[in-house]
GROMACS .gro file of C-alpha atoms in nm:
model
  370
    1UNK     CA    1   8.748  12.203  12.012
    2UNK     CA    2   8.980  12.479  11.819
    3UNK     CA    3   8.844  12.717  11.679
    4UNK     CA    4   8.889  12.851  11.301
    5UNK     CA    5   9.146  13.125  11.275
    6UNK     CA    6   8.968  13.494  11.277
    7UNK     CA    7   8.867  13.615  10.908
    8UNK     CA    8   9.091  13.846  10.765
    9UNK     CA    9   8.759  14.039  10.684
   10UNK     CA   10   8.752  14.147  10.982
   11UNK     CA   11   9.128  14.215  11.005
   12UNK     CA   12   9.085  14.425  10.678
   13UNK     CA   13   8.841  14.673  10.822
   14UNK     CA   14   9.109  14.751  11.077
   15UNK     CA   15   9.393  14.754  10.871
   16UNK     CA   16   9.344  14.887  10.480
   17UNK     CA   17   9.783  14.795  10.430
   18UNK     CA   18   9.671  14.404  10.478
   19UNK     CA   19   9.691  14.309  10.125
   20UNK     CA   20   9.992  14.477  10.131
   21UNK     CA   21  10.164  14.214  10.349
   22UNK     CA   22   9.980  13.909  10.167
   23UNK     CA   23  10.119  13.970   9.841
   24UNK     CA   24  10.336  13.671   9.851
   25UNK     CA   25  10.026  13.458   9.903
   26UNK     CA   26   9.917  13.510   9.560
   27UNK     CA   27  10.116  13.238   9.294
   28UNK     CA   28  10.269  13.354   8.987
   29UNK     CA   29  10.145  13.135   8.789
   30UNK     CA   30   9.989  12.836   8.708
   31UNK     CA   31  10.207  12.510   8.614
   32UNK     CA   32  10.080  12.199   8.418
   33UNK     CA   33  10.276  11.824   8.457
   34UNK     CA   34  10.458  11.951   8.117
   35UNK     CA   35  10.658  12.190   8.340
   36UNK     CA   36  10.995  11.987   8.588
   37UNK     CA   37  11.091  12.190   8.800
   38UNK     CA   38  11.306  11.943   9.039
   39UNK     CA   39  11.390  12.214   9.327
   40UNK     CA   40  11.010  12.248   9.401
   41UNK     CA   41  10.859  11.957   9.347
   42UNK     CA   42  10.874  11.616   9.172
   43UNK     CA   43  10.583  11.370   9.039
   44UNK     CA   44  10.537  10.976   9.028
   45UNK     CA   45  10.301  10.790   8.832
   46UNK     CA   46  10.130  10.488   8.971
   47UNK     CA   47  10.033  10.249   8.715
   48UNK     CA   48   9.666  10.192   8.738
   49UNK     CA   49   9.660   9.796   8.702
   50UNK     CA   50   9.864   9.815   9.084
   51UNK     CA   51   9.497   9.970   9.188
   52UNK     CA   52   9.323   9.663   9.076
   53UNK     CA   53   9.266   9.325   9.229
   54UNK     CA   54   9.176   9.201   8.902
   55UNK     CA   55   9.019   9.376   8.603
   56UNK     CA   56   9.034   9.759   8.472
   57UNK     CA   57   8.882  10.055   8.322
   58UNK     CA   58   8.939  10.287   8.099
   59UNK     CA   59   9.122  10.565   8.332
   60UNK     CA   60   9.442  10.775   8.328
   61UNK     CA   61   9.727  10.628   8.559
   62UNK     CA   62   9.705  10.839   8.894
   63UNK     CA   63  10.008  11.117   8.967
   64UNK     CA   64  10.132  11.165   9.299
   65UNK     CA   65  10.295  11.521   9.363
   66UNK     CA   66  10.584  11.572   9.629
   67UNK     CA   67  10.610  11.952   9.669
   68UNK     CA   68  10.918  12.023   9.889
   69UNK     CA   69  10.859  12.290  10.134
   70UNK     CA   70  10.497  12.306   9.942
   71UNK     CA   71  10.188  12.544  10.065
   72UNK     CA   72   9.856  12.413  10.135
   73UNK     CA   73   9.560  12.698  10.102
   74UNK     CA   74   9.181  12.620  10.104
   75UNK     CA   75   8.878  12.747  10.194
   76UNK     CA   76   8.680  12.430  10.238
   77UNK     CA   77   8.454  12.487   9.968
   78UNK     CA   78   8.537  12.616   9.644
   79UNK     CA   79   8.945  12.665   9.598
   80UNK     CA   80   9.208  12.366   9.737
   81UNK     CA   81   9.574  12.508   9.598
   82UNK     CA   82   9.875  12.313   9.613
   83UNK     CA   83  10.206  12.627   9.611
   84UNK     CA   84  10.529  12.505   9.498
   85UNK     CA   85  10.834  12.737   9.754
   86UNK     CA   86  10.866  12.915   9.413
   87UNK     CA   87  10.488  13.089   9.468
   88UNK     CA   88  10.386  12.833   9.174
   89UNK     CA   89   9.998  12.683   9.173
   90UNK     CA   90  10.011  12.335   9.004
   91UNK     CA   91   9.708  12.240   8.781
   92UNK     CA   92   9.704  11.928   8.816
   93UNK     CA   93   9.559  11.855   9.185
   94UNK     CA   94   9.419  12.207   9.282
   95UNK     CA   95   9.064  12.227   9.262
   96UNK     CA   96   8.878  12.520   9.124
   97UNK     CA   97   8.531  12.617   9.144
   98UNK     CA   98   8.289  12.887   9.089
   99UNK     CA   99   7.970  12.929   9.097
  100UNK     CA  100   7.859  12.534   9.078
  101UNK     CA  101   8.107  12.438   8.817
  102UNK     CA  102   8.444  12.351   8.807
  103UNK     CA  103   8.661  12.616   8.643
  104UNK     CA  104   9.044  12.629   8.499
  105UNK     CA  105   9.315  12.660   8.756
  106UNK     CA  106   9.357  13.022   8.612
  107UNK     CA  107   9.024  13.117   8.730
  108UNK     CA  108   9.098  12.971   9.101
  109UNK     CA  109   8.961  13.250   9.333
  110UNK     CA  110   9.265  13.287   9.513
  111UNK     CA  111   9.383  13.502   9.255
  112UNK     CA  112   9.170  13.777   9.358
  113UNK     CA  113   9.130  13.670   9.742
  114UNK     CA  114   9.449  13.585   9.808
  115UNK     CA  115   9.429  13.902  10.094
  116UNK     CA  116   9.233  13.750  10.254
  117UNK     CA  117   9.405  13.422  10.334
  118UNK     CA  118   9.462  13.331  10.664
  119UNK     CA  119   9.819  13.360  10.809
  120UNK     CA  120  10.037  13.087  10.686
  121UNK     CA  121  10.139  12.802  10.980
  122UNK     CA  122  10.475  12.704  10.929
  123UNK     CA  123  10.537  12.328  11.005
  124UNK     CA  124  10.802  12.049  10.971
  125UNK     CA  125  10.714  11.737  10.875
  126UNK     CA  126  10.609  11.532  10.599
  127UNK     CA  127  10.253  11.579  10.527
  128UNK     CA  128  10.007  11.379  10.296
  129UNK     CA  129   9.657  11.599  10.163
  130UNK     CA  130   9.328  11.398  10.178
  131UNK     CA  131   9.130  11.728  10.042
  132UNK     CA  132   8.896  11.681   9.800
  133UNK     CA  133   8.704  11.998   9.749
  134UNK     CA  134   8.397  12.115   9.932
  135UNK     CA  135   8.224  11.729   9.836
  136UNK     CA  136   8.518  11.568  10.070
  137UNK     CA  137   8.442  11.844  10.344
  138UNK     CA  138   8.042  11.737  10.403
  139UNK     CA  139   7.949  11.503  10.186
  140UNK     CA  140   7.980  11.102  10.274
  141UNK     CA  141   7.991  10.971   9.920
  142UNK     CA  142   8.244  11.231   9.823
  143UNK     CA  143   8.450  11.132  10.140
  144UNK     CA  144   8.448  10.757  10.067
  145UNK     CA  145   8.489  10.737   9.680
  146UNK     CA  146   8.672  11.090   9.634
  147UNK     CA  147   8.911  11.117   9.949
  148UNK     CA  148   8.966  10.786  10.034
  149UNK     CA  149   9.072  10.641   9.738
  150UNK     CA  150   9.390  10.890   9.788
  151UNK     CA  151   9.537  10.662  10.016
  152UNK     CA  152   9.556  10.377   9.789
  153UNK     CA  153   9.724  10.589   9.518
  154UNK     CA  154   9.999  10.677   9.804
  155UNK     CA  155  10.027  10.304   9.924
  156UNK     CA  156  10.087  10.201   9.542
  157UNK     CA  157  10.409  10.499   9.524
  158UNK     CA  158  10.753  10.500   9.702
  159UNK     CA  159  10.637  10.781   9.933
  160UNK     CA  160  10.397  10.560  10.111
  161UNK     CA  161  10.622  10.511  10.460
  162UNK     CA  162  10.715  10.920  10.457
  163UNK     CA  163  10.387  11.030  10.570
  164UNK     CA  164  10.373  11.159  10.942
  165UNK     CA  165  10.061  11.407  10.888
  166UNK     CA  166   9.765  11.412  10.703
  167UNK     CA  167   9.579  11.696  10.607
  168UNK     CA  168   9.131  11.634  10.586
  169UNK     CA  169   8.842  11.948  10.600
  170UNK     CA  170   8.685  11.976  10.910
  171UNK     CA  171   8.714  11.645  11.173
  172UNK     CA  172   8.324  11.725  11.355
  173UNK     CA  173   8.199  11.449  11.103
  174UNK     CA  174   8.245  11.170  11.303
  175UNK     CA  175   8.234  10.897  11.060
  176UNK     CA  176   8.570  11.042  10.883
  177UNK     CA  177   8.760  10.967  11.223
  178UNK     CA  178   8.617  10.620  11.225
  179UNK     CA  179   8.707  10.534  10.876
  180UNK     CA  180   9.033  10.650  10.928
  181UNK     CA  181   9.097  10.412  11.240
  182UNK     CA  182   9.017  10.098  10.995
  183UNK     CA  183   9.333  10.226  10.812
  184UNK     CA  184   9.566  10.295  11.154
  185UNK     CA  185   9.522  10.677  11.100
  186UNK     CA  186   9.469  10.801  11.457
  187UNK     CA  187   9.378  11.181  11.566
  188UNK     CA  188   9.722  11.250  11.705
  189UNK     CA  189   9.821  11.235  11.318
  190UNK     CA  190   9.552  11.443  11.178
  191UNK     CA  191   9.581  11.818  11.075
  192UNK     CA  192   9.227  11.985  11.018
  193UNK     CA  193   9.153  12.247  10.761
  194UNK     CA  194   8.894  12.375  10.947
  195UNK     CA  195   9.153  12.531  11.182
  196UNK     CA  196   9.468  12.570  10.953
  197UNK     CA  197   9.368  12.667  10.627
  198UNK     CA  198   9.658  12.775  10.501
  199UNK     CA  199  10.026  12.614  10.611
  200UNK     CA  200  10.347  12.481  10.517
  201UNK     CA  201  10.513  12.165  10.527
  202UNK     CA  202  10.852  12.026  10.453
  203UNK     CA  203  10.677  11.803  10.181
  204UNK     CA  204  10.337  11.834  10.057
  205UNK     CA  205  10.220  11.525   9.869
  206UNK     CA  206   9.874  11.545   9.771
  207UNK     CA  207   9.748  11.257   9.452
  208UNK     CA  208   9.544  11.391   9.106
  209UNK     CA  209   9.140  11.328   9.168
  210UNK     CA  210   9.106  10.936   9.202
  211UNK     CA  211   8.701  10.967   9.114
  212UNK     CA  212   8.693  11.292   8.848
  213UNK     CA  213   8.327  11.306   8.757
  214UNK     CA  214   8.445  11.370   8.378
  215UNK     CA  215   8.501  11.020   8.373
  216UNK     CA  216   8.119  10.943   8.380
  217UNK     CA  217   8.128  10.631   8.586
  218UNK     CA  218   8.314  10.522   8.936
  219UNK     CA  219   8.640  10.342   8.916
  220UNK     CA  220   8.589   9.969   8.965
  221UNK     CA  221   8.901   9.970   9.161
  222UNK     CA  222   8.769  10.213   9.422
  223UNK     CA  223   8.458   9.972   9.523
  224UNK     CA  224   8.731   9.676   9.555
  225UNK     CA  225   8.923   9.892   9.763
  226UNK     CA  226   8.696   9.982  10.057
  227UNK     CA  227   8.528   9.656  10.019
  228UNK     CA  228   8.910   9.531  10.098
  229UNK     CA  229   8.907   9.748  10.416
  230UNK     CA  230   8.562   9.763  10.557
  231UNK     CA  231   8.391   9.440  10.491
  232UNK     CA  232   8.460   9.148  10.674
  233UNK     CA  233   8.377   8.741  10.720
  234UNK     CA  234   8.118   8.856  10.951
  235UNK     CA  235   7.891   9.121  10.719
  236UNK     CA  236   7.746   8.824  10.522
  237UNK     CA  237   7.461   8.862  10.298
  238UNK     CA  238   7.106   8.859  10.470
  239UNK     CA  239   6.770   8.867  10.346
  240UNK     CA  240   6.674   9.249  10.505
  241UNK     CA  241   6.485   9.471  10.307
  242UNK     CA  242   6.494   9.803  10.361
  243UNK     CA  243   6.369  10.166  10.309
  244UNK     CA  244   6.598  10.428  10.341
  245UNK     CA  245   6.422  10.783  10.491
  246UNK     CA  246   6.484  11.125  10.423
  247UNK     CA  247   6.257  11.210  10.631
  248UNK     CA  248   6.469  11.423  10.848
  249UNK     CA  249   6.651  11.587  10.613
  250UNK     CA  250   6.580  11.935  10.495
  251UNK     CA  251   6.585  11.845  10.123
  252UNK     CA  252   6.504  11.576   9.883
  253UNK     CA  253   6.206  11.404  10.100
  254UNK     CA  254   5.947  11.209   9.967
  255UNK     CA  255   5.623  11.393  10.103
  256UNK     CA  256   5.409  11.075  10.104
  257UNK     CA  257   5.698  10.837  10.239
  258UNK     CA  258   5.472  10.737  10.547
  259UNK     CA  259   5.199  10.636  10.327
  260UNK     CA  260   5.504  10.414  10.089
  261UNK     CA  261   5.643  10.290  10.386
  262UNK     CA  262   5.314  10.143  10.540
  263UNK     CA  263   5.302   9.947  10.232
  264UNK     CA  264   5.587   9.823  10.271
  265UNK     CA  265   5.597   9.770  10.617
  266UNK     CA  266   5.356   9.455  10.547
  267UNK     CA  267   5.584   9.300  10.291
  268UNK     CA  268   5.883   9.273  10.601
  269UNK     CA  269   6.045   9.659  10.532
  270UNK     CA  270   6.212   9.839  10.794
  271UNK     CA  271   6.261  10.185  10.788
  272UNK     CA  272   6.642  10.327  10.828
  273UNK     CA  273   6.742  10.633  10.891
  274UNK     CA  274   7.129  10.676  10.820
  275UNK     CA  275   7.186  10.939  11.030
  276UNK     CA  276   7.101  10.768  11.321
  277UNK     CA  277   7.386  10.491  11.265
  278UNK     CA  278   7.710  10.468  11.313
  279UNK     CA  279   7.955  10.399  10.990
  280UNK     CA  280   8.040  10.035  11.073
  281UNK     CA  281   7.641   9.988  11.135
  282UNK     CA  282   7.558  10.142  10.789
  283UNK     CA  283   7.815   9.896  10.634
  284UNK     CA  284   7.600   9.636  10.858
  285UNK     CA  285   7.288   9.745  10.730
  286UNK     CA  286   7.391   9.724  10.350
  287UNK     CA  287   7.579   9.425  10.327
  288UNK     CA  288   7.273   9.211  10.479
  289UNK     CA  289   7.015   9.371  10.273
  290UNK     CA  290   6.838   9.218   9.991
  291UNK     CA  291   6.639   9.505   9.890
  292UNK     CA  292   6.727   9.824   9.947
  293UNK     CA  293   6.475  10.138   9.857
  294UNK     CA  294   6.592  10.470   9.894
  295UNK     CA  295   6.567  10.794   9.782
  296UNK     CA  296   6.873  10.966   9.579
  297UNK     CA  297   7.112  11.096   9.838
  298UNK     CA  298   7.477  11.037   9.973
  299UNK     CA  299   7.363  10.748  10.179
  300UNK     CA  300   7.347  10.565   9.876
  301UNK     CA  301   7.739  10.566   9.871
  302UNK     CA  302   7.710  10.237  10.085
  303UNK     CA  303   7.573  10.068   9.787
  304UNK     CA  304   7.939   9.943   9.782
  305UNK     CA  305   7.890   9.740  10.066
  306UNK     CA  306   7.575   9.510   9.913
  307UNK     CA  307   7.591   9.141   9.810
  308UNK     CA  308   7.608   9.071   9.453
  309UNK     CA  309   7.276   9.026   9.330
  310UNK     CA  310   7.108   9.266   9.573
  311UNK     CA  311   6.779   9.444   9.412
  312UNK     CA  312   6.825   9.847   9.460
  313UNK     CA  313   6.528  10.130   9.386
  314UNK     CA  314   6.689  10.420   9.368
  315UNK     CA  315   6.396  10.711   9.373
  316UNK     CA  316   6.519  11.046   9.185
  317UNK     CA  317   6.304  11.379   9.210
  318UNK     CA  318   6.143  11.452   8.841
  319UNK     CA  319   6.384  11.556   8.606
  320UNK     CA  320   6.663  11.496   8.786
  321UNK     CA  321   6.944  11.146   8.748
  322UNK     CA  322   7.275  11.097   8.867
  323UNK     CA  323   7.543  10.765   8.718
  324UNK     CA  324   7.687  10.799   9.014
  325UNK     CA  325   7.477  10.499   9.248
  326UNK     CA  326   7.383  10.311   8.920
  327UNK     CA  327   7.768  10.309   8.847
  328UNK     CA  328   7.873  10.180   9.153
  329UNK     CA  329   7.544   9.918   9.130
  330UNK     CA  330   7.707   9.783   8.789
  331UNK     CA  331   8.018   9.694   8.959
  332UNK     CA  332   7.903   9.546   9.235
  333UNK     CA  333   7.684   9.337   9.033
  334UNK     CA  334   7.343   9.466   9.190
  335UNK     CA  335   6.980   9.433   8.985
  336UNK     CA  336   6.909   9.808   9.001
  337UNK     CA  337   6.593  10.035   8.888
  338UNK     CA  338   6.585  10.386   8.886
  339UNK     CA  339   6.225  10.598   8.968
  340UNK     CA  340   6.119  10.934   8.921
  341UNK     CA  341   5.910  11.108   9.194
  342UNK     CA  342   5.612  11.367   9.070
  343UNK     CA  343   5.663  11.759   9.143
  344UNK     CA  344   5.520  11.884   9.443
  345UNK     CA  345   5.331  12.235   9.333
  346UNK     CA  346   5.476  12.406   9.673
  347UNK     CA  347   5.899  12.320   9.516
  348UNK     CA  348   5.819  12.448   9.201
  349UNK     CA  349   6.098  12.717   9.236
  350UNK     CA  350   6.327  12.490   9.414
  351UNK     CA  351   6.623  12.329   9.261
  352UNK     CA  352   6.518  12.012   9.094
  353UNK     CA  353   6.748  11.772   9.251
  354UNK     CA  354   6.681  11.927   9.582
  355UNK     CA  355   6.328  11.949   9.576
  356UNK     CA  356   6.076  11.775   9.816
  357UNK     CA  357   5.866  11.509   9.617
  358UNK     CA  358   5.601  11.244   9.566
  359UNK     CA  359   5.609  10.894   9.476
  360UNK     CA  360   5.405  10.655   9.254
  361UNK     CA  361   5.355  10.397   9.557
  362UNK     CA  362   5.214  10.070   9.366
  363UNK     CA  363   5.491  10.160   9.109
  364UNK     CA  364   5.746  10.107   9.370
  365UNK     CA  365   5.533   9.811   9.478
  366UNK     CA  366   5.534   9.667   9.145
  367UNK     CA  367   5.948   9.673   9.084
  368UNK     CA  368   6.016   9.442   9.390
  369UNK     CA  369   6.169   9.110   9.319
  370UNK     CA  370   5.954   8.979   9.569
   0.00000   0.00000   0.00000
């Protein structure tokens, strides 16, 4: 596999003038949908009831930006900017964070690390930006409900048969590649971040945030659309009931799981571990599940997949809750239950939401549908 380009850290110990010749990396300023500016880049609004095979919520119609001879810059994590060809960073769909929150577009760090910015790859074709922020790099819920989602905004615009590239953070996860081939996106039209963080394009089209968490619930239309593409006649609903482990993780387990899933075990529970399965087996797994007990985690994200009517336990550390899984249970029509674990003594300095747990097992017992 390539490799990332060198850091210019190390660059900048060897050559003190660097910044010098990286001044043009750093954008002038910072431009809001207010400001046209028709030599650099144009927008498109998609009407929001073309997202929708039938019903709504209350959300903004999505833009779609065309940036001609636009720049691309990211780090993966914490800064995706979007560079008009006159050094311009537009609000709108860069992402900005800092220190766990998100932050203005003025406060984007590549305002003061613009120096350190890898070379800029020049290239010439027409190229589409699945980026997300650091959630879309690692994180499967953020991939499926925050970076997917972009290619039904594009689909629903008149830019939808320009595309020849498309830009995602880091390909070694290997269920991005295999959603991607449900939607005839192969590797040979793939550019990674991971190995050009920072490049050019003839166009850069890149869509506004499809699943912005200041909406406080998921977009119906975003659970219609992947159950459009990944379910099929054959993922009918089953009578499984499952328990979802974190047993292998490094975070979030429940420290008496073994002793919860022996109960369960007798009342016809099987154990699954996610990581273990393939994407089109986890969409298996859900869709033919009638019960489904897990602990909070991105795993979770396949609740999108279940049967209407499907019972769901979703098991939070103590003093910690998310809309996110009870959001998407309310759309899809499932009976869900949220539980709250008891502190371990040994996490008490650990982050609560990432903090190994216990569980009140005959509670859990007690909230089957069974």
């Amino acid at each position: 596999m390539e490799q990332p380009v060198i850091s210019n850290k190390k660059r900048l110990l060897k050559n003190p003038f660097l910044p010098l010749t990286k001044l043009g990396y750093r954008p002038k300023r910072v431009l809001r949908n207010t400001f046209k500016n028709k030599d650099s880049f144009e927008s498109f609004e998609v009407d929001k009831n073309s997202l929708y095979q039938h019903g709504t919520d209350e959300i903004l119609n999505p833009l779609i930006f065309k940036i001609n001879n636009g720049r691309v810059l990211t780090d993966g994590v914490n800064s995706d900017c979007f560079i008009t060809n006159t050094n311009d960073l537009i609000s709108e769909i860069t992402f900005s964070y800092k220190k766990g929150i998100q932050v203005p577009t003025e406060k984007n760090i590549v305002f003061q690390r613009y120096f350190l910015a890898n070379p800029v790859k020049n290239y010439h074709f027409k190229l589409f930006s699945l980026l997300s922020g650091g959630g879309g790099t690692t994180n499967y819920y953020h991939w499926l409900f925050d970076t997917l989602p972009r290619l039904k905004i594009l689909n629903e615009s008149p830019y939808k048969n320009e595309i020849q590239k498309y830009l995602i953070s880091d390909l070694r996860s290997k269920y991005k590649l295999e959603t991607l081939s449900y939607l005839g996106i192969g590797p040979e039209s793939i550019i990674d971040s991971y190995v050009n963080s920072h490049i050019s394009a003839e166009n850069v089209l890149v869509t506004t945030h499809p699943n912005s968490p200041a909406l406080g619930f998921v977009p119906k239309w975003i659970c219609q659309y992947l159950r459009k593409i990944f379910l099929t006649p054959q993922h009918m609903a089953g009578t499984k009931r499952i328990l979802v482990s974190r047993k292998n993780a490094t975070k979030r387990r429940i420290s008496n799981e073994d002793l919860l899933f022996e109960k369960l075990e007798k009342l016809n529970f099987e154990r699954i571990f996610l990581e273990h399965l393939s994407f089109s087996e986890q969409v298996k797994v859900f869709s033919e599940s009638s019960i489904i007990v897990s602990p909070h985690g991105a795993g979770l994200a396949n609740l999108v997949f279940s049967q209407e009517g499907a019972q769901i336990i979703e098991i939070y550390p103590p003093n910690s809750s998310s809309y996110i899984y009870e959001s998407i249970a309310k759309n899809q029509q499932l009976q869900y239950s949220p539980v709250w674990g008891a502190r371990n003594l040994a996490a008490e300095n650990e982050g609560d939401l990432h903090a190994d747990f216990s569980v009140d097992i005959d509670g859990i017992i007690n909230l089957l549908d069974i």
